[in-house]
Short mmCIF file of C-alpha atoms in Angstrom, two decimals:
data_model
loop_
_atom_site.label_atom_id
_atom_site.label_comp_id
_atom_site.label_asym_id
_atom_site.label_seq_id
_atom_site.Cartn_x
_atom_site.Cartn_y
_atom_site.Cartn_z
CA MET R 1 1.00 9.73 -102.55
CA ARG R 2 1.17 6.97 -105.14
CA ILE R 3 -1.71 5.14 -103.44
CA ALA R 4 -3.79 8.33 -103.61
CA GLN R 5 -3.04 8.69 -107.31
CA VAL R 6 -4.00 5.12 -108.02
CA LEU R 7 -7.30 5.51 -106.18
CA THR R 8 -8.08 8.75 -107.90
CA VAL R 9 -7.42 7.18 -111.35
CA GLY R 10 -9.53 4.14 -110.38
CA ALA R 11 -12.44 6.28 -109.24
CA LEU R 12 -12.36 8.36 -112.47
CA SER R 13 -12.14 5.19 -114.59
CA LEU R 14 -15.15 3.64 -112.73
CA ALA R 15 -17.16 6.84 -113.27
CA MET R 16 -16.40 6.88 -116.97
CA VAL R 17 -17.40 3.22 -117.33
CA SER R 18 -20.62 3.85 -115.41
CA THR R 19 -21.50 6.87 -117.66
CA ALA R 20 -20.74 4.80 -120.80
CA SER R 21 -22.86 1.88 -119.59
CA ALA R 22 -25.76 4.18 -118.83
CA GLU R 23 -25.55 5.99 -122.12
CA ARG R 24 -25.27 2.86 -124.29
CA ARG R 25 -28.56 1.46 -123.16
CA PRO R 26 -31.46 3.24 -124.94
CA GLY R 27 -33.66 5.03 -122.45
CA LEU R 28 -31.15 4.73 -119.63
CA GLY R 29 -29.26 7.91 -120.36
CA GLY R 30 -28.06 9.88 -117.38
CA LYS R 31 -29.46 13.05 -118.68
CA TYR R 32 -33.12 13.60 -117.74
CA ALA R 33 -34.18 15.07 -121.06
CA ALA R 34 -32.65 12.18 -123.05
CA ARG R 35 -34.72 9.33 -121.48
CA ASN R 36 -37.47 7.41 -123.18
CA MET R 37 -41.09 7.07 -121.87
CA THR R 38 -40.59 3.48 -120.60
CA ALA R 39 -37.87 1.82 -118.60
CA ALA R 40 -34.95 0.61 -120.72
CA GLN R 41 -35.02 -3.03 -121.74
CA GLY R 42 -33.71 -5.32 -119.01
CA SER R 43 -33.59 -2.52 -116.43
CA LEU R 44 -35.45 -2.11 -113.13
CA LEU R 45 -36.67 1.31 -112.13
CA ILE R 46 -37.20 1.72 -108.40
CA ILE R 47 -39.88 4.43 -107.86
CA ALA R 48 -39.44 6.24 -104.59
CA GLY R 49 -39.48 9.84 -105.68
CA PRO R 50 -41.22 12.35 -108.00
CA THR R 51 -40.81 13.23 -111.71
CA THR R 52 -41.14 9.65 -113.18
CA THR R 53 -43.18 9.31 -116.47
CA GLN R 54 -44.63 6.08 -115.08
CA LEU R 55 -46.87 7.98 -112.64
CA LEU R 56 -47.73 10.92 -114.91
CA GLY R 57 -51.51 11.09 -115.01
CA GLY R 58 -52.07 8.38 -112.49
CA GLY R 59 -50.88 9.48 -109.08
CA VAL R 60 -50.76 7.27 -106.04
CA GLY R 61 -52.11 9.29 -103.13
CA PRO R 62 -55.30 10.98 -101.93
CA LEU R 63 -54.41 14.13 -103.88
CA GLY R 64 -52.82 12.47 -106.87
CA THR R 65 -49.35 12.57 -105.41
CA ASP R 66 -46.22 11.14 -107.18
CA GLY R 67 -43.71 8.74 -105.83
CA GLY R 68 -41.69 9.39 -102.70
CA PHE R 69 -42.58 10.96 -99.44
CA GLY R 70 -45.34 13.59 -99.64
CA TYR R 71 -46.77 16.20 -97.28
CA ALA R 72 -49.98 18.02 -98.09
CA THR R 73 -52.17 20.50 -96.24
CA ARG R 74 -55.97 20.30 -96.65
CA PRO R 75 -58.58 23.03 -96.56
CA ASP R 76 -60.91 23.36 -93.57
CA ILE R 77 -64.43 22.27 -93.99
CA ASP R 78 -67.18 24.80 -93.50
CA LEU R 79 -70.00 23.25 -91.35
CA GLY R 80 -72.21 26.32 -91.45
CA PRO R 81 -73.77 27.08 -88.04
CA LEU R 82 -71.64 24.34 -86.48
CA GLY R 83 -68.42 26.17 -87.24
CA THR R 84 -65.33 24.95 -89.13
CA LEU R 85 -63.74 21.57 -89.13
CA GLU R 86 -60.02 21.66 -89.32
CA GLN R 87 -58.35 18.91 -91.32
CA ASP R 88 -54.92 17.51 -90.46
CA PRO R 89 -52.17 17.44 -93.12
CA ILE R 90 -51.63 14.20 -95.06
CA VAL R 91 -48.36 12.38 -95.10
CA THR R 92 -47.93 9.81 -97.80
CA ALA R 93 -45.31 7.57 -99.39
CA GLY R 94 -45.43 6.17 -102.94
CA ILE R 95 -43.15 3.19 -103.49
CA GLY R 96 -43.03 0.95 -106.59
CA ALA R 97 -41.02 -0.38 -109.47
CA ALA R 98 -41.17 -0.80 -113.25
CA TYR R 99 -39.32 -3.35 -115.39
CA GLY R 100 -38.52 -2.89 -119.05
CA ILE R 101 -39.47 -6.14 -120.84
CA THR R 102 -38.71 -4.87 -124.32
CA PRO R 103 -37.65 -1.39 -125.57
CA GLU R 104 -41.38 -0.59 -125.99
CA LEU R 105 -43.00 -2.48 -123.12
CA GLU R 106 -42.78 -2.09 -119.35
CA VAL R 107 -44.81 -3.43 -116.45
CA GLY R 108 -44.85 -2.18 -112.90
CA LEU R 109 -46.42 -1.96 -109.52
CA VAL R 110 -46.91 1.04 -107.17
CA LEU R 111 -48.05 0.96 -103.53
CA PRO R 112 -49.45 4.27 -102.06
CA LEU R 113 -48.90 4.37 -98.38
CA LEU R 114 -50.98 6.72 -96.12
CA LEU R 115 -48.71 7.42 -93.17
CA SER R 116 -50.89 9.97 -91.33
CA GLY R 117 -53.84 12.25 -91.82
CA GLY R 118 -56.33 9.61 -92.72
CA GLY R 119 -58.35 9.83 -89.45
CA ASP R 120 -58.92 7.10 -86.85
CA GLY R 121 -58.87 3.57 -88.26
CA ALA R 122 -57.28 4.57 -91.60
CA ASP R 123 -55.17 1.84 -93.18
CA THR R 124 -51.62 2.47 -94.22
CA LEU R 125 -52.14 0.59 -97.52
CA ASN R 126 -55.53 1.05 -99.15
CA THR R 127 -54.90 0.17 -102.80
CA ALA R 128 -52.31 -1.25 -105.19
CA HIS R 129 -51.64 -0.01 -108.67
CA VAL R 130 -50.49 -2.40 -111.37
CA PHE R 131 -49.66 -0.88 -114.77
CA ALA R 132 -48.35 -1.68 -118.19
CA THR R 133 -47.10 0.78 -120.77
CA TYR R 134 -46.41 0.22 -124.49
CA ALA R 135 -44.67 3.13 -126.09
CA LYS R 136 -43.14 3.56 -129.56
CA ASP R 137 -39.95 5.59 -129.84
CA MET R 138 -40.05 7.63 -132.99
CA GLY R 139 -36.99 9.75 -132.44
CA LYS R 140 -38.13 13.20 -131.10
CA PHE R 141 -41.60 11.95 -130.38
CA ASP R 142 -42.83 8.93 -128.30
CA VAL R 143 -46.53 7.89 -128.10
CA GLY R 144 -47.99 4.96 -126.06
CA VAL R 145 -50.78 3.38 -124.30
CA ARG R 146 -50.85 2.89 -120.54
CA VAL R 147 -53.34 0.71 -118.57
CA THR R 148 -53.32 0.89 -114.74
CA GLY R 149 -55.42 -1.42 -112.54
CA ASN R 150 -56.36 0.11 -109.21
CA ILE R 151 -56.91 -2.78 -106.81
CA ALA R 152 -58.66 -2.14 -103.48
CA ILE R 153 -56.89 -3.74 -100.54
CA VAL R 154 -59.44 -2.91 -97.77
CA ASP R 155 -63.19 -3.19 -97.64
CA GLY R 156 -65.26 -0.21 -98.55
CA LEU R 157 -63.03 0.91 -101.42
CA ASP R 158 -63.78 0.43 -105.10
CA ASN R 159 -61.63 -1.13 -107.78
CA GLY R 160 -60.86 0.81 -110.92
CA VAL R 161 -58.80 1.11 -114.03
CA THR R 162 -57.14 4.05 -115.67
CA ILE R 163 -56.71 4.02 -119.47
CA GLY R 164 -54.40 6.63 -120.94
CA ILE R 165 -52.43 7.72 -124.01
CA PRO R 166 -49.14 9.35 -122.88
CA PHE R 167 -46.81 11.03 -125.21
CA LEU R 168 -43.31 12.56 -125.03
CA THR R 169 -41.79 15.23 -127.26
CA LYS R 170 -37.99 15.95 -127.12
CA VAL R 171 -37.50 19.75 -127.30
CA GLY R 172 -34.06 20.56 -128.60
CA MET R 173 -31.14 18.90 -126.97
CA ASN R 174 -32.13 19.52 -123.35
CA GLY R 175 -35.92 19.78 -123.08
CA ARG R 176 -38.71 17.28 -122.85
CA LEU R 177 -42.55 17.70 -122.83
CA ASP R 178 -44.46 14.86 -121.23
CA ALA R 179 -48.25 14.92 -121.49
CA GLY R 180 -51.23 12.73 -122.06
CA VAL R 181 -54.91 12.07 -121.80
CA PHE R 182 -56.04 9.67 -119.05
CA VAL R 183 -59.55 8.44 -118.17
CA PRO R 184 -59.76 6.94 -114.61
CA LEU R 185 -62.75 4.62 -114.34
CA ASN R 186 -64.09 3.67 -110.88
CA PHE R 187 -66.31 0.61 -110.44
CA GLY R 188 -68.56 1.29 -107.51
CA GLU R 189 -72.18 1.64 -106.35
CA ASP R 190 -74.64 4.47 -106.30
CA PRO R 191 -74.95 5.38 -102.62
CA ALA R 192 -78.60 6.27 -103.12
CA THR R 193 -79.81 3.19 -105.01
CA GLY R 194 -77.13 0.60 -104.42
CA ASP R 195 -76.91 -0.06 -108.15
CA SER R 196 -73.54 -0.59 -109.82
CA GLU R 197 -72.13 2.51 -111.56
CA ILE R 198 -68.86 3.51 -113.30
CA GLY R 199 -67.40 6.83 -112.27
CA LYS R 200 -65.54 8.52 -115.14
CA ALA R 201 -62.88 11.18 -114.58
CA LEU R 202 -60.52 12.97 -116.87
CA ASN R 203 -56.88 13.85 -116.30
CA ILE R 204 -54.76 15.80 -118.77
CA PRO R 205 -51.28 16.36 -117.29
CA ILE R 206 -48.65 18.57 -118.94
CA ARG R 207 -45.07 18.52 -117.75
CA TYR R 208 -42.02 20.23 -119.15
CA GLY R 209 -38.59 19.42 -117.88
CA HIS R 210 -35.19 20.86 -118.84
CA SER R 211 -31.69 19.52 -118.32
CA ILE R 212 -29.77 22.58 -117.12
CA THR R 213 -26.63 20.41 -117.04
CA PRO R 214 -26.23 16.66 -117.64
CA LYS R 215 -26.89 16.24 -113.91
CA ILE R 216 -29.32 19.01 -112.97
CA PHE R 217 -32.87 19.30 -114.24
CA LEU R 218 -35.79 21.68 -113.52
CA GLY R 219 -39.36 21.85 -114.73
CA VAL R 220 -42.97 22.82 -114.25
CA GLU R 221 -46.22 20.80 -114.44
CA THR R 222 -49.79 21.73 -114.88
CA GLY R 223 -52.86 20.31 -116.73
CA LEU R 224 -56.58 19.76 -116.15
CA TYR R 225 -58.35 17.34 -113.81
CA LEU R 226 -62.13 16.71 -113.80
CA PRO R 227 -63.38 14.33 -111.08
CA GLU R 228 -66.38 13.70 -113.30
CA ILE R 229 -66.16 14.28 -117.07
CA LYS R 230 -69.56 16.01 -117.23
CA THR R 231 -68.86 18.47 -114.36
CA ASP R 232 -67.39 21.88 -114.14
CA ALA R 233 -65.96 21.31 -110.64
CA GLY R 234 -62.46 20.62 -111.97
CA ARG R 235 -59.09 21.98 -111.05
CA VAL R 236 -55.88 23.16 -112.70
CA PRO R 237 -52.80 22.10 -110.68
CA PHE R 238 -49.45 23.79 -110.83
CA SER R 239 -46.12 22.63 -109.52
CA ILE R 240 -42.42 23.08 -109.97
CA PHE R 241 -39.81 20.35 -109.64
CA GLY R 242 -36.08 19.77 -109.78
CA GLY R 243 -33.60 16.98 -109.42
CA TYR R 244 -29.97 15.96 -109.40
CA THR R 245 -28.77 12.85 -111.23
CA LEU R 246 -25.91 10.58 -109.99
CA LEU R 247 -24.32 7.62 -111.81
CA ALA R 248 -23.18 4.67 -109.64
CA GLY R 249 -21.88 1.51 -111.24
CA GLY R 250 -24.05 1.90 -114.35
CA ASN R 251 -27.17 2.77 -112.31
CA VAL R 252 -28.90 6.11 -112.68
CA VAL R 253 -29.98 7.78 -109.44
CA ASP R 254 -32.32 10.80 -109.34
CA LEU R 255 -32.68 12.91 -106.24
CA GLY R 256 -35.97 14.78 -106.78
CA LEU R 257 -38.16 17.43 -105.12
CA SER R 258 -41.45 18.99 -106.17
CA PHE R 259 -43.66 21.72 -104.74
CA GLY R 260 -47.18 22.36 -106.00
CA LEU R 261 -50.67 23.64 -105.65
CA PRO R 262 -53.14 20.83 -106.58
CA SER R 263 -55.91 23.36 -106.83
CA ALA R 264 -54.08 26.40 -108.20
CA ILE R 265 -57.21 27.19 -110.21
CA TYR R 266 -60.60 25.76 -109.21
CA LEU R 267 -63.18 25.74 -112.00
CA GLY R 268 -66.29 25.26 -109.83
CA ASP R 269 -68.15 27.39 -107.33
CA ASN R 270 -67.27 27.73 -103.69
CA GLY R 271 -64.15 25.60 -104.12
CA PRO R 272 -60.91 25.69 -102.15
CA GLY R 273 -58.55 28.60 -102.55
CA ALA R 274 -55.32 28.31 -104.57
CA THR R 275 -53.17 27.98 -101.47
CA ASP R 276 -55.58 25.98 -99.27
CA THR R 277 -53.82 22.84 -100.40
CA ILE R 278 -50.05 22.87 -100.65
CA GLN R 279 -48.11 19.75 -101.60
CA LEU R 280 -44.44 18.84 -101.12
CA GLN R 281 -42.90 15.64 -102.57
CA VAL R 282 -39.36 14.34 -102.14
CA GLY R 283 -37.55 11.10 -102.85
CA THR R 284 -35.20 9.07 -105.00
CA ASN R 285 -35.71 7.12 -108.15
CA VAL R 286 -33.09 4.44 -109.19
CA GLN R 287 -32.73 2.84 -112.71
CA MET R 288 -30.76 -0.34 -112.34
CA ALA R 289 -29.22 -1.97 -115.39
CA PHE R 290 -28.89 -5.76 -115.61
#
């Protein structure tokens, strides 16, 4: 009995020390709504799940998926007189890391993996995403600049860069609104002429998350995506997400899940239906303090 009491007291003491360690470091708070835009100084964030601010507006998969394992259905292709071409679902995995150099500056790397659904000869790793974020903490409001370099790994793909202005607004004690304006630039060639051209897209994500308890958080995400800035063939995505936070030895562990419709509203003509593409994302993000 005495041994059990000692173990119980020791476990509770360790949990209290872990919580205190996580809360003392700015941006490394255990509560989802209390965190800053960038990784805390001297901490390493392992990205293997959804809901991170680092991938907001960037995405790592064919459909703009977040970190972690993803599953997405795809609409069939109408071939007219030839019938309909059925497309297999896509299975992806986004894995990466971010390191907080200063309280304002972080750098990171994300590798999007295509596990299945890419067709014959598809490569598991097509591109690598290297990013840097500088964000100023102004209390209830954070604003920053994020630059992401999209580096092609295989032949036939184009390099690119995404330039964005993310911002974060703390809503009360338990809410947070993450949003931003991002312009993905793609450096490729005109298929008709072979001349170099720069593709310009526009992504305006809006995400609201709420800490129901210090460990449980829920939220919704929407926004606007235009594959070309001067086109009306855009889409309005919609998703819901949730997570559970654990503290382990001063590290913050998020178990996350998101479910969404990437084309909940299609702004062009003859586009996919709202439920033609359904996306599920699941995984774990770990903030490690050093």
